[in-house]
mmCIF file of C-alpha atoms in Angstrom:
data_model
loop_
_atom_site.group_PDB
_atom_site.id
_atom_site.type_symbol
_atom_site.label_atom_id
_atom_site.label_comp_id
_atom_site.label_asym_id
_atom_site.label_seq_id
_atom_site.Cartn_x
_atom_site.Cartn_y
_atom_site.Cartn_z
ATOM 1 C CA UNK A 7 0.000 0.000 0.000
ATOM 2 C CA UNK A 8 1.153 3.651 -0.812
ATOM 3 C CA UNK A 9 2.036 6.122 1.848
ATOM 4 C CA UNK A 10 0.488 9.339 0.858
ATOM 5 C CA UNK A 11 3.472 11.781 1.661
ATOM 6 C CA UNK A 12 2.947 14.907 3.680
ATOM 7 C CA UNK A 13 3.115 18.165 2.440
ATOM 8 C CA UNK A 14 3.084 21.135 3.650
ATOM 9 C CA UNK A 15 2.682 25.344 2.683
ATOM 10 C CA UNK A 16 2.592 28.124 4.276
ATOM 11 C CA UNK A 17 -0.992 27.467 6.398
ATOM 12 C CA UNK A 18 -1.652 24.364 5.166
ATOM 13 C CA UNK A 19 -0.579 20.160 5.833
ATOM 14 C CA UNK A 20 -1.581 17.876 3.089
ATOM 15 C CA UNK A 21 -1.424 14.227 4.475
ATOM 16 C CA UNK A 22 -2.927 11.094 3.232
ATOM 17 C CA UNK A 23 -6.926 10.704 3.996
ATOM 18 C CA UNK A 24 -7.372 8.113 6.105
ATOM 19 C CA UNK A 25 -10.344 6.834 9.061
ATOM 20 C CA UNK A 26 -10.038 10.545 10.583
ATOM 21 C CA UNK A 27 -11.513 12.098 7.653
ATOM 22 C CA UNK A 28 -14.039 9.427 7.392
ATOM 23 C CA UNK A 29 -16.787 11.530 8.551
ATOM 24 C CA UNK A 30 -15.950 15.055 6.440
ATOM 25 C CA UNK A 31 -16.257 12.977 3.412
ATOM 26 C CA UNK A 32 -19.372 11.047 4.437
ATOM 27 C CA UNK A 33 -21.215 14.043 5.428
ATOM 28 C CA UNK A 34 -19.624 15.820 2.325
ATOM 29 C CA UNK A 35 -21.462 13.669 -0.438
ATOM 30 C CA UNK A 36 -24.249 13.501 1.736
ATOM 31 C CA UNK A 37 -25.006 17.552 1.533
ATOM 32 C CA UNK A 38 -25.791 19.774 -1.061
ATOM 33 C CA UNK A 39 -21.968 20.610 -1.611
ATOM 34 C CA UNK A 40 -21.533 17.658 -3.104
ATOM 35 C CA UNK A 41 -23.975 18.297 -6.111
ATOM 36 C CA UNK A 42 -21.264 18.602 -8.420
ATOM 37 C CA UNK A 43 -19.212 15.739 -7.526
ATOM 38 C CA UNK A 44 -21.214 12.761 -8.008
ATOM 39 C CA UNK A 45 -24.283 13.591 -4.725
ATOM 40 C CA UNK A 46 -25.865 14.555 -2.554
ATOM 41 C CA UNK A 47 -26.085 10.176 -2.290
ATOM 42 C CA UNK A 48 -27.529 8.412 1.166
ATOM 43 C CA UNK A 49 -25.047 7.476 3.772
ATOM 44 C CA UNK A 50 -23.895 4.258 2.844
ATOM 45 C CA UNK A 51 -23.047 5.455 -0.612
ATOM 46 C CA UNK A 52 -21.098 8.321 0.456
ATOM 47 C CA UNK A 53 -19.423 5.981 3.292
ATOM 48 C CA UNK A 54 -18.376 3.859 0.138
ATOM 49 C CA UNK A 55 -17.156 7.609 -1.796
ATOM 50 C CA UNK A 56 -15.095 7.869 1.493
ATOM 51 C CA UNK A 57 -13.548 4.572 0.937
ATOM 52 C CA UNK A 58 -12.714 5.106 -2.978
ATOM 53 C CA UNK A 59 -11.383 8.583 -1.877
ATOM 54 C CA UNK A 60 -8.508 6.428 0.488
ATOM 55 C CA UNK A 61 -8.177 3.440 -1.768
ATOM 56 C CA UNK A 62 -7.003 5.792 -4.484
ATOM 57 C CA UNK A 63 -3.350 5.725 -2.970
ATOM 58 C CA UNK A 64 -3.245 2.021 -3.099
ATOM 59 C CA UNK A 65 -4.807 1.211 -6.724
ATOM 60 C CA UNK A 66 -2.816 4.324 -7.822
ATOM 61 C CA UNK A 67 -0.002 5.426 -5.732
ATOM 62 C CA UNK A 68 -1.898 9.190 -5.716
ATOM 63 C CA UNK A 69 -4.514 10.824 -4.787
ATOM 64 C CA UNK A 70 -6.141 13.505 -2.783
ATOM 65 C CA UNK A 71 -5.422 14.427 0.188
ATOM 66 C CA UNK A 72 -6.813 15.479 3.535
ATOM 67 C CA UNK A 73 -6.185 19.405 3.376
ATOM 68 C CA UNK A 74 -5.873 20.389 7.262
ATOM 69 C CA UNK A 75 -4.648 23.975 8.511
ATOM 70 C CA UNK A 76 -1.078 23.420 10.366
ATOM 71 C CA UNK A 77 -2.306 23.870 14.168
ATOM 72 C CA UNK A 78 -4.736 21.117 13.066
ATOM 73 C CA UNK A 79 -3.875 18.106 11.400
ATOM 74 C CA UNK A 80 -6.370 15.849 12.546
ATOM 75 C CA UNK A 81 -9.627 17.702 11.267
ATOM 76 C CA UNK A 82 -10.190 17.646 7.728
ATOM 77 C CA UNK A 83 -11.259 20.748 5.517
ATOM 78 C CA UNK A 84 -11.371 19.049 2.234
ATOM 79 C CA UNK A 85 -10.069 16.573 -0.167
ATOM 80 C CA UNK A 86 -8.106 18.134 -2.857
ATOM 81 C CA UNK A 87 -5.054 15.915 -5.397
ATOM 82 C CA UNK A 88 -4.486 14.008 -7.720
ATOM 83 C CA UNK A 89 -7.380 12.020 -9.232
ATOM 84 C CA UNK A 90 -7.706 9.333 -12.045
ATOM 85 C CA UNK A 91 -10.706 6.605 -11.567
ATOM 86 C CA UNK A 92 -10.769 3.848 -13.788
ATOM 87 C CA UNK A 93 -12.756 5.325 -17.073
ATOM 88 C CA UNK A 94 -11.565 8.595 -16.614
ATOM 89 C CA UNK A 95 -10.054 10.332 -19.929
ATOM 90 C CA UNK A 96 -7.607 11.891 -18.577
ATOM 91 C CA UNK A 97 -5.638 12.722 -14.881
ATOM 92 C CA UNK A 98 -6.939 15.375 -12.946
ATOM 93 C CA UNK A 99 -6.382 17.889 -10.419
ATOM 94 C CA UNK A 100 -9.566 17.701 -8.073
ATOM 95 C CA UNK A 101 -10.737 19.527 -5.252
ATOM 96 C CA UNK A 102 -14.016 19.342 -2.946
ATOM 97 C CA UNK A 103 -14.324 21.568 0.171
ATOM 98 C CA UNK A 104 -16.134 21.584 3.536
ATOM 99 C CA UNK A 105 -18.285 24.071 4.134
ATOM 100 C CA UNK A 106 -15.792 25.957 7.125
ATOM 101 C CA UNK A 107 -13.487 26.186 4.452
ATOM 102 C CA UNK A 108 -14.429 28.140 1.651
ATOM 103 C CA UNK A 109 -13.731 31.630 0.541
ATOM 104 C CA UNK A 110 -10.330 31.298 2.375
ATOM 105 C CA UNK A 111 -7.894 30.571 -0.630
ATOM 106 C CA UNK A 112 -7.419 27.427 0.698
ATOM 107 C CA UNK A 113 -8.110 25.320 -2.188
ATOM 108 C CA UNK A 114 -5.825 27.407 -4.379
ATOM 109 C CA UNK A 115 -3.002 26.894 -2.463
ATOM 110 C CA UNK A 116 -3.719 23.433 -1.966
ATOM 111 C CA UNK A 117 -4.670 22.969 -5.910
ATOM 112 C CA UNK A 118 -1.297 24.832 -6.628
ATOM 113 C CA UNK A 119 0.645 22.506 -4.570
ATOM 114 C CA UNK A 120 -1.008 19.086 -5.718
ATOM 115 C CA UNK A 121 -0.327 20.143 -9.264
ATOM 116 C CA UNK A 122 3.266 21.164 -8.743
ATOM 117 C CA UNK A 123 3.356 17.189 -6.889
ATOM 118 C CA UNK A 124 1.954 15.903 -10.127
ATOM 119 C CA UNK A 125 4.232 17.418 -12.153
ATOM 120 C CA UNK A 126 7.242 17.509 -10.657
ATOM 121 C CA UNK A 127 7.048 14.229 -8.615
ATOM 122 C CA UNK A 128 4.546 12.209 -10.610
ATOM 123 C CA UNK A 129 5.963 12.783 -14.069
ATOM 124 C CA UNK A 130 2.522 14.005 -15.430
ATOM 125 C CA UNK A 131 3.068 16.216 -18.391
ATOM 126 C CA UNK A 132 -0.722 17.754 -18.140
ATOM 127 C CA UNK A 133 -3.739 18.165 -16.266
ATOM 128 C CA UNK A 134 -7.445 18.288 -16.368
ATOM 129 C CA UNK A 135 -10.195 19.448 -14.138
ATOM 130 C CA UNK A 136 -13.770 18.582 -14.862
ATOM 131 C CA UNK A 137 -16.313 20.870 -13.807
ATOM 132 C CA UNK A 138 -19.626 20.856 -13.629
ATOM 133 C CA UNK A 139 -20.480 23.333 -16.068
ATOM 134 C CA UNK A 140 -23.350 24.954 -13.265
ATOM 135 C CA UNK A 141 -20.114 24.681 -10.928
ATOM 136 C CA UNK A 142 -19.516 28.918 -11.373
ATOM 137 C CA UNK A 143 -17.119 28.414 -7.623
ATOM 138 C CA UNK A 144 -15.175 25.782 -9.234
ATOM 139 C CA UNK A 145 -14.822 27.411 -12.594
ATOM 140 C CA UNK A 146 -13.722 30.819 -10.981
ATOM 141 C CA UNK A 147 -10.637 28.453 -9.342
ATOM 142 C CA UNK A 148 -9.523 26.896 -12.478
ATOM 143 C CA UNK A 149 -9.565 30.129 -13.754
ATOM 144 C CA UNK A 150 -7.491 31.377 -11.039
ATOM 145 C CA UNK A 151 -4.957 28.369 -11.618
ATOM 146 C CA UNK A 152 -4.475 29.438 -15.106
ATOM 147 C CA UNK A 153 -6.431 26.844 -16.172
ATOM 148 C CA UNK A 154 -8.221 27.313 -19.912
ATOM 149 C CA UNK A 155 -11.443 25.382 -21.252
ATOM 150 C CA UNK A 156 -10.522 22.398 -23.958
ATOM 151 C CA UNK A 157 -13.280 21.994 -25.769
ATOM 152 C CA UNK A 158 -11.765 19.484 -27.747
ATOM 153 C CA UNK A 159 -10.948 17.150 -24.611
ATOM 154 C CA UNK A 160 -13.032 14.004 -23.423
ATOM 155 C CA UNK A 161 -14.658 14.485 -21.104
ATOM 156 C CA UNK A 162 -15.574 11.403 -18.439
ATOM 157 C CA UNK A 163 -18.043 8.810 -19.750
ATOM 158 C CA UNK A 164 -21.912 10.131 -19.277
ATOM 159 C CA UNK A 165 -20.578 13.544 -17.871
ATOM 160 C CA UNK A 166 -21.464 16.898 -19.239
ATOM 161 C CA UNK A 167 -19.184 19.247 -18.213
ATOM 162 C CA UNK A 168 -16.276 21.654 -18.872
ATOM 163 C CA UNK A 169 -12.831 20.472 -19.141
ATOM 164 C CA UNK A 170 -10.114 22.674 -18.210
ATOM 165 C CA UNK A 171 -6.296 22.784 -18.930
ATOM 166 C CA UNK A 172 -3.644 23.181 -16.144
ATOM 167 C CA UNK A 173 -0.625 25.227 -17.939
ATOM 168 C CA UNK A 174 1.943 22.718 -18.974
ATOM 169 C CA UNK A 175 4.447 22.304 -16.347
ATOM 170 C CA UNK A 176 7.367 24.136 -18.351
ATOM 171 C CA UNK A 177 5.022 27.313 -18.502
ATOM 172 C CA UNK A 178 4.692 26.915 -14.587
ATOM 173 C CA UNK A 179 7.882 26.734 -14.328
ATOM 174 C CA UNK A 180 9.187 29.752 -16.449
ATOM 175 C CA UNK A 181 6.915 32.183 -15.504
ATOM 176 C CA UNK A 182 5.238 30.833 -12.166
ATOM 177 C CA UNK A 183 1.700 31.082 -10.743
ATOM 178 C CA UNK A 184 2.817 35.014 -10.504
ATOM 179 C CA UNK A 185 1.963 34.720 -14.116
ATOM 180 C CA UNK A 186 -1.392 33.585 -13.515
ATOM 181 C CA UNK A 187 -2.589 34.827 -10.053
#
């Protein structure tokens, strides 16, 4: 099994999600928040979601992580990393916040810092994020990351929705998120 590494930023720890986030996530995909990711579902689908968001390590050696403020590490804000299902087009960038969490910035710095792992540690080349296209929040963040719409991209199977294009890693890395922020 993979060890989801730790990382850190300024405010923020990522760590691997594990049995301490069990109940963000469940109560996550049970609310309204998680209309654009696949709920609101009853609880013993979302306990199931919770499980798939863990597993994702193992069956991939990636995924998303926990994303806890620093004088917290133990209580959960979100899920945000690397993300690619089986049937899945292409590998994303994801993100899904609690409630107590948003309007912060915290899921642009932790976006910013799961696609510089990709990239630099993973080896990916490019990234995707699908978005609901009624998801205005999410679009305004792929925005943000520099991220542009690719029309011509698949898009997952039965979804309807925008895809958008992180900047290729060498433009990140020439020009840095200065040039998009």
């Amino acid at each position: 099994m993979t060890t989801a590494p730790t990382i850190e930023t300024q405010r923020l720890i990522l760590r691997g999600p594990d049995a301490r986030d069990m109940d963000g996530i469940v109560d996550y995909f049970m609310s309204e928040r998680s209309q654009f990711t696949g709920g609101p579902v009853e609880r013993d689908t979302a306990w199931r979601f919770a499980c798939l968001e863990i597993g994702h390590w193992a069956a991939r050696g990636y995924g998303m992580w926990a994303v806890c403020m620093k004088d917290d590490a133990d209580t959960s804000l979100g899920l945000v990393g690397c993300w690619y299902p089986e049937g899945w087009p292409e590998k994303e960038i994801g993100w899904m916040l609690w409630p107590q969490a948003e309007g912060k910035g915290i899921a642009f710095e932790a976006a910013t810092m799961a696609r510089d792992y990709a990239y630099a540690d993973l080896g990916w080349d490019t990234a995707v994020s699908y978005i609901d296209k009624a998801n205005l929040r999410s679009q305004t963040l792929a925005d943000r990351l520099g991220c542009i719409k690719d029309d011509a991209a698949a898009m997952p199977r039965g979804e309807d929705c925008f895809v958008y294009r992180h900047p290729d890693p060498a433009v990140l890395q020439d020009g840095g998120m200065e040039a998009y922020a």
